[in-house]
Each structure stands twice: as C-alpha cells, then as structure tokens.
C-alpha cells in the first residue's frame, strides 16, 4: 500500500509525521471519509466541498485547489489498485511548536489513505443492529460546530467505548437538552407512519454526505423527510430506524435500549432506500 504524504506516495511503513504536528498534539486538523464503488469515487465533489467548509471554519488555509485534491484522491486509488473501498483524506495544521497557537504552523500536511473498511458485520445489514443510548453527550454545538469534521474525535470515541461496554456495536448520543444528536459515527433516521424523520443538524449532528444522499433519494421516491428534534421516545415508538454514514453506508436498526423498533426487523422503507442507495453509488461521483 502506498500513502500520499505531503507531495509524494510512500510505502505505508514510511508514512510518518512529526511528533510536533498539531494534528497529533491537539487533534488540530480536519478529515473526510470517502467511498469508492466500481471505480467511482462516490460524491467526491461534495466531500471536498465539506472539507473546504471545515478548513474555513477553523481558519486552516489549504494551498490545494479542489481539482488538485480530486486528482490526488483518484490517483491514490489507481496507484493502490482500489476500485471498491474507503479513502481517508486528512489535513493537519502541520508542524509547529508545543504551544497551542497555530501561528507556529507555517504549512499544513496532507495525507491520503486508500484502503478497505468493514464497519459492521455483514449480517447486521440483513438482520439489523440493536443499539443503546450512551451516557456521553455530544459536544455542544456552541463549543464546536458539528459541521466541522475535525481530527478530535475523543467525544465520539468515548461514546463508542460505552456502547461496547453495553454489548452494542453502536450508540446514540444525546445533546445537552436530551435530544438525539447522532450516533458515534453515523446519522440517524426513523420512519413513523410513512414519514421519515432525522435530527436537525443544530442538535449536534454532522451534515453527513450519505445523510443528504438518502434525503435526496427519499424525495425522488416520493417520501417525505423532516428534520426535527427527536428524543429516544420517538425512536422507541418508530416503525423503522436506520443509520447512514460513509463507512456504515445504510444500515437498519431493530432495537434501542432493549426495546424492539417496529416488529424487530428491517422495515420496507429502509430496505427500499438501501436498494436505491446501492443503485446510485457506482454512478454518482468521479470515475478514476
């Protein structure tokens, strides 16, 4: 495997960053997780746009154009012979001093990893996940805007640990008001009486690329989607529930906090959207 690191492709064993990189020292940087299906980098332009938005939000000046980044992502896939898999695009603040100030970091670092990923076992996609609500709350949007996909994921990691301690593969994170924000790495949707609901981004949810793709697909299928405030009560009493994410794709949820959702099996709308999603992923994007 070859990793793109600051201007060149190197063997993964040689892909090293400085211990003074602020991405390592402080989680000071941003990233995107991107999928490639049948040589099509899915919604690459949308991912690069979100990367630009994240960079602007944290005052990180990126010296690369969107086209340059697109070309490097595609070349990373080609050089590794990857036609189906996962790409991690990382921009750190770069090397600086031990102080907090980013003024000591004159040049950001760019890392691109093209590899495989399997977030959940295959049977979870056919049978559904049983998940839990975790104690760790989502970082308040007033502290860090959820639109910034930053390298500091400790909040999500602690929630993931708590879910695992409860015997679950995924956990729901609430915000300070007790409303559902998102899961540890995925956006959440429910279906109730034929209408699809998802937490509004202001509740602490990332504006996921797959989340938006599913909203678009639902609209094209004549389904109504509403962004609202959700509590666990609405999820417990939903007819269906599913999660979306670049790594997770679209996966059904059949239980929350020891309560069955619907009849305890993946629902028809979830299955319909799952099929529609997999139909578009190899055509909606950038061919390598």
Coordinates of C-alpha atoms in Angstrom, one line a residue, residues 7-170:
X7 CA 3.7 15.7 -2.1
X8 CA 4.7 12.1 -2.7
X9 CA 3.5 8.5 -2.5
X10 CA 5.3 6.4 0.1
X11 CA 5.1 2.9 1.4
X12 CA 2.8 2.7 4.4
X13 CA 5.7 1.7 6.6
X14 CA 7.4 5.0 5.7
X15 CA 4.3 7.2 6.0
X16 CA 5.3 9.1 9.2
X17 CA 4.5 12.5 10.6
X18 CA 6.4 14.7 13.0
X19 CA 5.7 14.4 16.8
X20 CA 5.3 18.2 16.6
X21 CA 2.4 18.0 14.1
X22 CA -0.5 19.8 15.7
X23 CA -2.8 17.2 14.3
X24 CA -1.1 14.7 16.7
X25 CA -0.5 17.1 19.6
X26 CA -4.0 18.6 19.7
X27 CA -6.3 16.9 17.1
X28 CA -5.9 20.2 15.1
X29 CA -7.0 19.3 11.7
X30 CA -9.8 18.0 9.5
X31 CA -10.7 14.9 7.5
X32 CA -13.1 13.3 5.1
X33 CA -14.0 9.6 4.8
X34 CA -14.9 8.8 1.2
X35 CA -16.1 5.7 -0.6
X36 CA -15.2 4.3 -4.0
X37 CA -17.6 1.8 -5.7
X38 CA -16.8 0.1 -9.0
X39 CA -14.1 2.8 -9.7
X40 CA -16.5 5.6 -8.9
X41 CA -15.4 7.9 -6.0
X42 CA -18.9 8.5 -4.6
X43 CA -19.9 12.1 -4.3
X44 CA -16.3 13.2 -4.2
X45 CA -17.1 16.9 -5.0
X46 CA -19.5 17.1 -2.0
X47 CA -16.8 15.6 0.3
X48 CA -14.2 18.1 -1.0
X49 CA -16.7 21.0 -0.5
X50 CA -17.3 19.9 3.1
X51 CA -13.5 19.7 3.6
X52 CA -13.2 23.3 2.4
X53 CA -16.0 24.4 4.7
X54 CA -14.3 22.7 7.7
X55 CA -11.0 24.3 6.9
X56 CA -12.6 27.7 6.6
X57 CA -14.4 27.3 9.9
X58 CA -11.1 26.5 11.8
X59 CA -9.0 29.1 9.9
X60 CA -6.9 26.5 8.2
X61 CA -5.6 27.7 4.9
X62 CA -5.3 24.9 2.4
X63 CA -2.9 25.6 -0.5
X64 CA -4.5 23.0 -2.8
X65 CA -7.4 23.6 -5.2
X66 CA -10.4 21.3 -5.2
X67 CA -9.3 19.9 -8.6
X68 CA -5.8 19.1 -7.2
X69 CA -7.3 17.3 -4.2
X70 CA -9.7 15.4 -6.5
X71 CA -6.9 14.3 -8.8
X72 CA -4.8 13.1 -5.8
X73 CA -7.7 11.1 -4.4
X74 CA -8.2 9.4 -7.7
X75 CA -4.5 8.8 -8.2
X76 CA -4.3 7.2 -4.6
X77 CA -7.0 4.7 -5.7
X78 CA -5.3 4.0 -9.0
X79 CA -1.8 3.5 -7.5
X80 CA -3.2 1.1 -5.0
X81 CA -5.4 -0.8 -7.4
X82 CA -8.5 0.2 -5.4
X83 CA -11.8 0.1 -7.3
X84 CA -14.0 -0.6 -4.2
X85 CA -13.1 0.6 -0.8
X86 CA -12.6 3.6 1.5
X87 CA -10.4 6.7 1.3
X88 CA -9.3 8.8 4.3
X89 CA -8.3 12.3 3.3
X90 CA -6.6 14.2 6.2
X91 CA -5.4 17.7 6.5
X92 CA -3.5 18.6 9.7
X93 CA -2.4 22.1 10.8
X94 CA 1.1 20.9 10.3
X95 CA 4.4 21.0 12.3
X96 CA 4.7 23.7 14.9
X97 CA 5.7 24.4 18.5
X98 CA 4.4 22.8 21.7
X99 CA 2.2 25.8 22.3
X100 CA -1.5 25.9 21.3
X101 CA -1.2 28.8 18.8
X102 CA -1.4 27.6 15.2
X103 CA 0.7 30.6 14.3
X104 CA 3.7 28.3 14.7
X105 CA 2.5 26.0 12.0
X106 CA 3.5 27.5 8.6
X107 CA 2.4 24.7 6.4
X108 CA -0.5 22.2 6.6
X109 CA 0.1 18.5 5.9
X110 CA -1.9 16.4 3.5
X111 CA -2.4 12.6 3.9
X112 CA -4.5 10.3 1.7
X113 CA -5.0 6.7 2.6
X114 CA -6.9 4.4 0.1
X115 CA -7.8 1.1 1.7
X116 CA -10.7 -1.3 2.7
X117 CA -13.1 -0.9 5.5
X118 CA -15.8 -3.0 7.1
X119 CA -17.5 -1.1 9.9
X120 CA -20.2 -3.7 10.8
X121 CA -20.5 -7.5 10.2
X122 CA -22.5 -8.4 7.1
X123 CA -25.4 -9.9 9.0
X124 CA -26.1 -6.6 10.6
X125 CA -27.2 -5.2 7.2
X126 CA -29.7 -8.0 6.8
X127 CA -30.9 -8.5 10.4
X128 CA -30.4 -5.0 11.8
X129 CA -28.5 -3.5 14.7
X130 CA -29.6 -3.4 18.3
X131 CA -28.1 -0.3 19.8
X132 CA -28.1 1.6 23.1
X133 CA -28.1 5.2 24.4
X134 CA -24.7 6.1 25.8
X135 CA -24.0 8.4 28.8
X136 CA -21.5 10.7 27.0
X137 CA -23.3 13.7 25.5
X138 CA -22.5 15.2 22.1
X139 CA -20.2 18.2 22.3
X140 CA -22.3 21.3 22.5
X141 CA -22.7 23.0 19.1
X142 CA -21.8 26.3 20.8
X143 CA -18.4 24.8 21.8
X144 CA -17.6 23.2 18.4
X145 CA -19.9 23.5 15.4
X146 CA -20.9 19.9 14.4
X147 CA -20.3 20.9 10.7
X148 CA -16.6 20.8 11.4
X149 CA -15.3 17.3 10.7
X150 CA -12.2 17.6 12.9
X151 CA -9.5 15.2 13.9
X152 CA -10.5 15.5 17.6
X153 CA -12.9 12.5 17.9
X154 CA -12.5 11.8 21.6
X155 CA -16.1 12.7 22.3
X156 CA -17.2 10.0 19.8
X157 CA -14.6 7.5 20.9
X158 CA -15.8 7.6 24.5
X159 CA -19.3 7.1 23.3
X160 CA -18.2 4.1 21.2
X161 CA -16.4 2.6 24.2
X162 CA -19.6 3.0 26.3
X163 CA -21.7 1.3 23.6
X164 CA -19.2 -1.6 23.5
X165 CA -19.3 -1.9 27.3
X166 CA -23.1 -2.3 27.0
X167 CA -22.6 -5.1 24.4
X168 CA -23.7 -3.0 21.4
X169 CA -21.9 -2.1 18.2
X170 CA -23.3 1.4 18.1

